[in-house]
Short mmCIF file of C-alpha atoms and ligand atoms in Angstrom, two decimals:
data_model
loop_
_atom_site.label_atom_id
_atom_site.label_comp_id
_atom_site.label_asym_id
_atom_site.label_seq_id
_atom_site.Cartn_x
_atom_site.Cartn_y
_atom_site.Cartn_z
CA UNK A 1 -103.60 -88.83 264.81
CA UNK A 2 -106.81 -86.99 263.88
CA UNK A 3 -107.72 -86.82 260.22
CA UNK A 4 -107.39 -83.38 258.73
CA UNK A 5 -109.59 -82.11 255.95
CA UNK A 6 -107.82 -81.15 252.77
CA UNK A 7 -109.42 -78.37 250.77
CA UNK A 8 -110.26 -78.90 247.12
CA UNK A 9 -106.65 -77.93 246.47
CA UNK A 10 -105.00 -74.61 247.05
CA UNK A 11 -107.59 -71.86 247.37
CA UNK A 12 -107.29 -68.59 245.52
CA UNK A 13 -105.95 -65.63 247.53
CA UNK A 14 -109.20 -63.68 247.24
CA UNK A 15 -112.87 -64.57 246.66
CA UNK A 16 -116.06 -62.78 245.79
CA UNK A 17 -118.79 -62.08 248.36
CA UNK A 18 -122.37 -62.32 247.11
CA UNK A 19 -124.67 -61.40 250.05
CA UNK A 20 -127.65 -59.44 248.64
CA UNK A 21 -126.72 -60.21 245.01
CA UNK A 22 -129.70 -62.15 243.72
CA UNK A 23 -132.05 -62.51 240.78
CA UNK A 24 -130.98 -61.61 237.26
CA UNK A 25 -128.96 -58.59 238.32
CA UNK A 26 -127.16 -60.70 240.91
CA UNK A 27 -126.41 -63.46 238.43
CA UNK A 28 -125.01 -60.96 235.94
CA UNK A 29 -122.88 -59.27 238.63
CA UNK A 30 -121.47 -62.63 239.82
CA UNK A 31 -120.80 -63.76 236.21
CA UNK A 32 -118.94 -60.48 235.65
CA UNK A 33 -116.81 -61.21 238.72
CA UNK A 34 -115.95 -64.63 237.30
CA UNK A 35 -115.02 -63.14 233.95
CA UNK A 36 -112.89 -60.53 235.80
CA UNK A 37 -110.92 -63.37 237.33
CA UNK A 38 -112.45 -64.31 240.70
CA UNK A 39 -112.31 -68.05 241.21
CA UNK A 40 -113.97 -68.46 244.62
CA UNK A 41 -117.63 -67.44 245.00
CA UNK A 42 -119.02 -67.20 248.50
CA UNK A 43 -122.76 -67.74 249.07
CA UNK A 44 -125.11 -69.11 251.77
CA UNK A 45 -128.42 -70.90 251.97
CA UNK A 46 -129.70 -67.82 253.82
CA UNK A 47 -128.58 -65.37 251.13
CA UNK A 48 -131.34 -66.85 248.98
CA UNK A 49 -129.08 -66.52 245.94
CA UNK A 50 -127.67 -69.99 245.31
CA UNK A 51 -129.72 -70.04 242.11
CA UNK A 52 -128.07 -66.81 240.90
CA UNK A 53 -124.65 -68.20 241.80
CA UNK A 54 -125.27 -71.39 239.80
CA UNK A 55 -126.62 -69.41 236.82
CA UNK A 56 -123.55 -67.18 236.95
CA UNK A 57 -121.15 -70.12 237.03
CA UNK A 58 -122.91 -71.72 234.05
CA UNK A 59 -123.12 -68.52 231.96
CA UNK A 60 -119.66 -67.13 232.76
CA UNK A 61 -117.72 -69.24 230.30
CA UNK A 62 -115.27 -70.13 233.10
CA UNK A 63 -114.70 -73.91 233.32
CA UNK A 64 -116.67 -75.34 236.24
CA UNK A 65 -113.63 -77.11 237.71
CA UNK A 66 -111.77 -73.79 238.03
CA UNK A 67 -114.37 -72.31 240.39
CA UNK A 68 -114.75 -72.91 244.14
CA UNK A 69 -118.47 -72.54 244.82
CA UNK A 70 -119.16 -72.08 248.54
CA UNK A 71 -122.39 -72.15 250.51
CA UNK A 72 -123.33 -72.30 254.17
CA UNK A 73 -125.71 -74.21 256.43
CA UNK A 74 -128.30 -72.09 258.30
CA UNK A 75 -128.68 -72.29 262.06
CA UNK A 76 -132.23 -73.67 261.85
CA UNK A 77 -130.98 -76.75 260.04
CA UNK A 78 -128.29 -78.10 262.36
CA UNK A 79 -130.14 -81.35 263.05
CA UNK A 80 -128.49 -84.19 261.09
CA UNK A 81 -131.26 -84.99 258.61
CA UNK A 82 -132.16 -81.32 258.10
CA UNK A 83 -128.51 -80.45 257.52
CA UNK A 84 -128.10 -83.10 254.86
CA UNK A 85 -131.32 -81.97 253.19
CA UNK A 86 -130.04 -78.39 253.20
CA UNK A 87 -126.86 -79.41 251.40
CA UNK A 88 -128.88 -81.39 248.85
CA UNK A 89 -131.19 -78.41 248.42
CA UNK A 90 -128.22 -76.03 247.95
CA UNK A 91 -126.85 -78.30 245.23
CA UNK A 92 -130.26 -78.43 243.47
CA UNK A 93 -130.62 -74.64 243.75
CA UNK A 94 -127.29 -74.02 242.04
CA UNK A 95 -128.12 -76.48 239.28
CA UNK A 96 -124.57 -77.81 239.65
CA UNK A 97 -123.75 -81.39 240.47
CA UNK A 98 -121.75 -80.58 243.59
CA UNK A 99 -120.51 -77.65 245.65
CA UNK A 100 -116.85 -77.20 246.44
CA UNK A 101 -116.97 -75.87 249.96
CA UNK A 102 -119.80 -75.98 252.53
CA UNK A 103 -119.58 -74.19 255.89
CA UNK A 104 -121.65 -74.17 259.06
CA UNK A 105 -122.77 -70.55 258.95
CA UNK A 106 -122.82 -69.82 262.72
CA UNK A 107 -122.16 -72.10 265.72
CA UNK A 108 -125.32 -71.00 267.56
CA UNK A 109 -123.92 -72.35 270.84
CA UNK A 110 -127.19 -72.22 272.76
CA UNK A 111 -128.68 -74.77 270.35
CA UNK A 112 -125.81 -77.19 271.12
CA UNK A 113 -126.14 -78.87 267.72
CA UNK A 114 -123.11 -77.72 265.77
CA UNK A 115 -121.32 -81.04 266.34
CA UNK A 116 -124.34 -82.82 264.88
CA UNK A 117 -124.29 -80.42 261.92
CA UNK A 118 -120.58 -81.14 261.43
CA UNK A 119 -121.22 -84.90 261.38
CA UNK A 120 -123.84 -84.26 258.65
CA UNK A 121 -121.35 -82.21 256.61
CA UNK A 122 -118.81 -85.02 256.91
CA UNK A 123 -121.48 -87.35 255.50
CA UNK A 124 -122.31 -84.88 252.71
CA UNK A 125 -118.64 -84.83 251.77
CA UNK A 126 -118.46 -88.64 251.80
CA UNK A 127 -121.51 -88.72 249.52
CA UNK A 128 -119.83 -86.36 247.03
CA UNK A 129 -122.29 -83.51 247.48
CA UNK A 130 -119.48 -81.22 248.55
CA UNK A 131 -115.72 -81.46 248.07
CA UNK A 132 -114.57 -79.76 251.28
CA UNK A 133 -116.21 -78.62 254.49
CA UNK A 134 -115.56 -75.91 257.00
CA UNK A 135 -117.09 -73.45 259.42
CA UNK A 136 -117.88 -69.77 259.73
CA UNK A 137 -117.83 -67.60 262.86
CA UNK A 138 -116.42 -70.46 264.96
CA UNK A 139 -114.33 -69.65 268.05
CA UNK A 140 -111.44 -71.94 269.01
CA UNK A 141 -113.57 -73.68 271.64
CA UNK A 142 -116.19 -74.56 269.01
CA UNK A 143 -113.61 -75.96 266.58
CA UNK A 144 -111.95 -77.95 269.41
CA UNK A 145 -115.26 -79.66 270.03
CA UNK A 146 -115.72 -80.60 266.38
CA UNK A 147 -112.24 -82.12 266.21
CA UNK A 148 -112.61 -83.96 269.53
CA UNK A 149 -115.92 -85.47 268.46
CA UNK A 150 -115.09 -86.40 264.87
CA UNK A 151 -111.34 -86.15 264.28
CA UNK A 152 -112.10 -83.97 261.25
CA UNK A 153 -110.64 -80.46 261.15
CA UNK A 154 -112.48 -77.78 259.15
CA UNK A 155 -110.70 -76.72 255.96
CA UNK A 156 -111.81 -73.10 256.39
CA UNK A 157 -113.05 -70.73 259.11
CA UNK A 158 -114.76 -67.64 257.73
CA UNK A 159 -114.91 -64.75 260.21
CA UNK A 160 -115.36 -61.01 260.36
CA UNK A 161 -111.88 -59.63 259.89
CA UNK A 162 -110.63 -56.19 258.88
CA UNK A 163 -108.13 -53.61 260.23
CA UNK A 164 -110.50 -52.50 263.03
CA UNK A 165 -111.02 -56.16 264.06
CA UNK A 166 -107.93 -58.15 263.00
CA UNK A 167 -108.65 -61.28 265.04
CA UNK A 168 -105.01 -61.99 265.98
CA UNK A 169 -105.86 -64.87 268.33
CA UNK A 170 -108.35 -66.54 266.02
CA UNK A 171 -105.92 -66.26 263.10
CA UNK A 172 -103.14 -67.81 265.13
CA UNK A 173 -105.44 -70.64 266.27
CA UNK A 174 -106.61 -71.35 262.68
CA UNK A 175 -103.05 -71.26 261.33
CA UNK A 176 -101.79 -73.65 264.01
CA UNK A 177 -104.32 -76.20 262.81
CA UNK A 178 -103.89 -75.69 259.07
CA UNK A 179 -107.28 -73.99 258.79
CA UNK A 180 -107.58 -71.26 256.14
CA UNK A 181 -109.04 -68.03 257.60
CA UNK A 182 -111.46 -66.27 255.25
CA UNK A 183 -112.66 -62.73 255.95
CA UNK A 184 -116.26 -61.58 255.61
CA UNK A 185 -116.93 -57.84 255.42
CA UNK A 186 -113.23 -57.40 254.64
CA UNK A 187 -113.72 -53.69 253.87
CA UNK A 188 -116.24 -53.21 256.70
CA UNK A 189 -119.22 -52.98 254.32
CA UNK A 190 -117.73 -49.72 253.07
CA UNK A 191 -118.13 -47.99 256.46
CA UNK A 192 -116.04 -45.19 257.97
CA UNK A 193 -112.93 -47.42 257.73
CA UNK A 194 -112.72 -46.37 254.03
CA UNK A 195 -112.14 -42.80 255.30
CA UNK A 196 -109.69 -43.72 258.07
CA UNK A 197 -106.87 -41.09 258.09
CA UNK A 198 -104.02 -43.60 258.55
CA UNK A 199 -105.32 -45.94 255.83
CA UNK A 200 -105.88 -42.93 253.55
CA UNK A 201 -102.24 -41.84 254.06
CA UNK A 202 -100.94 -45.31 253.24
CA UNK A 203 -103.22 -45.51 250.19
CA UNK A 204 -102.00 -42.13 248.92
CA UNK A 205 -98.41 -43.30 249.37
CA UNK A 206 -99.05 -46.25 247.06
CA UNK A 207 -101.32 -44.35 244.69
CA UNK A 208 -104.23 -46.73 245.33
CA UNK A 209 -107.61 -46.68 247.12
CA UNK A 210 -108.15 -47.46 250.82
CA UNK A 211 -110.10 -50.61 249.83
CA UNK A 212 -107.01 -51.86 247.98
CA UNK A 213 -104.77 -51.24 251.00
CA UNK A 214 -107.15 -53.18 253.20
CA UNK A 215 -107.39 -56.18 250.85
CA UNK A 216 -103.57 -56.17 250.34
CA UNK A 217 -103.30 -56.24 254.14
CA UNK A 218 -105.52 -59.33 254.31
CA UNK A 219 -103.40 -61.10 251.69
CA UNK A 220 -100.23 -60.13 253.57
CA UNK A 221 -101.62 -61.77 256.72
CA UNK A 222 -102.44 -64.92 254.77
CA UNK A 223 -106.19 -64.29 255.11
CA UNK A 224 -108.51 -64.87 252.18
CA UNK A 225 -110.81 -61.81 251.85
CA UNK A 226 -114.28 -62.03 250.32
CA UNK A 227 -115.14 -58.49 249.18
CA UNK A 228 -118.45 -57.87 247.48
CA UNK A 229 -118.56 -55.27 244.70
CA UNK A 230 -121.30 -54.55 242.20
CA UNK A 231 -119.47 -52.24 239.83
CA UNK A 232 -117.05 -53.99 237.56
CA UNK A 233 -114.35 -51.36 238.07
CA UNK A 234 -114.44 -52.06 241.82
CA UNK A 235 -114.39 -55.80 241.18
CA UNK A 236 -111.20 -55.33 239.13
CA UNK A 237 -109.65 -52.96 241.66
CA UNK A 238 -110.30 -55.37 244.55
CA UNK A 239 -108.90 -58.35 242.65
CA UNK A 240 -105.71 -56.44 241.72
CA UNK A 241 -105.23 -55.41 245.35
CA UNK A 242 -103.79 -58.75 246.42
CA UNK A 243 -100.74 -58.05 244.28
CA UNK A 244 -100.12 -54.73 246.02
CA UNK A 245 -97.09 -55.03 248.34
CA UNK A 246 -97.39 -53.19 251.60
CA UNK A 247 -94.23 -52.32 253.51
CA UNK A 248 -93.52 -53.73 256.97
CA UNK A 249 -94.06 -50.20 258.31
CA UNK A 250 -97.51 -50.12 256.68
CA UNK A 251 -98.46 -53.43 258.32
CA UNK A 252 -97.18 -52.32 261.71
CA UNK A 253 -99.10 -49.07 261.47
CA UNK A 254 -102.32 -50.85 260.44
CA UNK A 255 -101.99 -53.08 263.54
CA UNK A 256 -102.51 -49.98 265.67
CA UNK A 257 -106.07 -49.62 264.32
CA UNK A 258 -107.31 -52.75 266.11
CA UNK A 259 -110.19 -52.10 268.49
CA UNK A 260 -111.57 -54.60 271.01
CA UNK A 261 -115.07 -53.57 269.96
CA UNK A 262 -114.18 -53.27 266.28
CA UNK A 263 -116.91 -55.57 264.97
CA UNK A 264 -119.18 -53.77 262.50
CA UNK A 265 -122.43 -55.17 263.89
CA UNK A 266 -121.56 -56.50 267.33
CA UNK A 267 -121.95 -60.11 266.15
CA UNK A 268 -119.94 -62.04 268.74
CA UNK A 269 -120.37 -65.75 267.94
CA UNK A 270 -120.22 -66.60 271.65
CA UNK A 271 -123.66 -65.02 272.02
CA UNK A 272 -124.93 -63.85 268.63
CA UNK A 273 -126.94 -66.47 266.74
CA UNK A 274 -128.51 -66.69 263.29
CA UNK A 275 -131.12 -69.08 262.11
P1 LIG B 301 -121.03 -51.96 245.69
O1 LIG B 301 -121.52 -53.35 245.98
O2 LIG B 301 -122.07 -50.98 245.46
O3 LIG B 301 -120.00 -52.00 244.60
P2 LIG B 301 -117.85 -55.75 252.22
O4 LIG B 301 -117.30 -56.63 251.16
O5 LIG B 301 -116.89 -55.42 253.30
O6 LIG B 301 -119.14 -56.31 252.81
O7 LIG B 301 -118.22 -54.35 251.53
C1 LIG B 301 -119.14 -54.28 250.48
C2 LIG B 301 -119.43 -52.82 250.18
O8 LIG B 301 -118.22 -52.17 249.79
C3 LIG B 301 -120.41 -52.63 249.07
O9 LIG B 301 -121.25 -51.57 249.47
C4 LIG B 301 -119.56 -52.26 247.87
O10 LIG B 301 -120.24 -51.43 247.01
C5 LIG B 301 -118.43 -51.52 248.55
N1 LIG B 301 -117.17 -51.63 247.77
C6 LIG B 301 -116.65 -52.74 247.23
N2 LIG B 301 -115.46 -52.48 246.66
C7 LIG B 301 -115.19 -51.19 246.88
C8 LIG B 301 -114.10 -50.34 246.56
N3 LIG B 301 -113.02 -50.81 245.90
N4 LIG B 301 -114.16 -49.03 246.96
C9 LIG B 301 -115.22 -48.58 247.63
N5 LIG B 301 -116.30 -49.34 247.98
C10 LIG B 301 -116.27 -50.62 247.60
#
């Protein structure tokens, strides 16, 4: 029976995305999100903002043990020693004594080193540097290889997921293995989806914004969305959205928006790689 990886406990239903939030302004924005009520902060080594995340956690007044601080391993550091050093470096950069969740950022299949990176994350967890480990942008075939090689199932798989790209198969795969699916770019980086006529009609029916409908849809599917928002009013609106109840008819209608080529930036993890 393969070992499964528990998370640090139940995860919140929504988290806060921090890509491009850095420096003092970034730290203040992230601290505001914590004070607003977000309890999962998503970052990455490559966002170059782990320092701002740590400063925000320390200045927010929110008890450290209530916050899930997440970071991610870059593609250029998949080799075992480099991966462990990256985790150590992430912890130093936050100024915290551990991180709560650490993900492999992209599988980068042509490098063929994501299993090695996974073994390093297992070691980082055993050493107490991180509490739980997972992956991002992994396809079922990539996760199968991790589990076959190590017996350890990722706690989380963070993927692009929004109404134009709902990832039905990936969600079903993750759910069947007890893996929490997180959504990056949950509102499509505020692209034309926020003006979609069907979503606009549903939003008007509930007296809310399109962003709220989209985030409520994520929550309804059991997906943990990670919206980024700078303005505190939007932070509040997005957080409240997970309590909005969509009707079955809303959910069925939103399913019709799926597009095979619905990714915002054509980043298919079978071929797209980041370093
Ligand atoms: P800003 O950061 O200026 O507040 P995603 O999370 O899908 O990557 O999208 C992030 C983008 O969506 C940012 O440009 C953010 O703007 C914008 N945004 C966040 N929340 C809302 C909202 N409730 N309504 C409209 N735009 C939003």
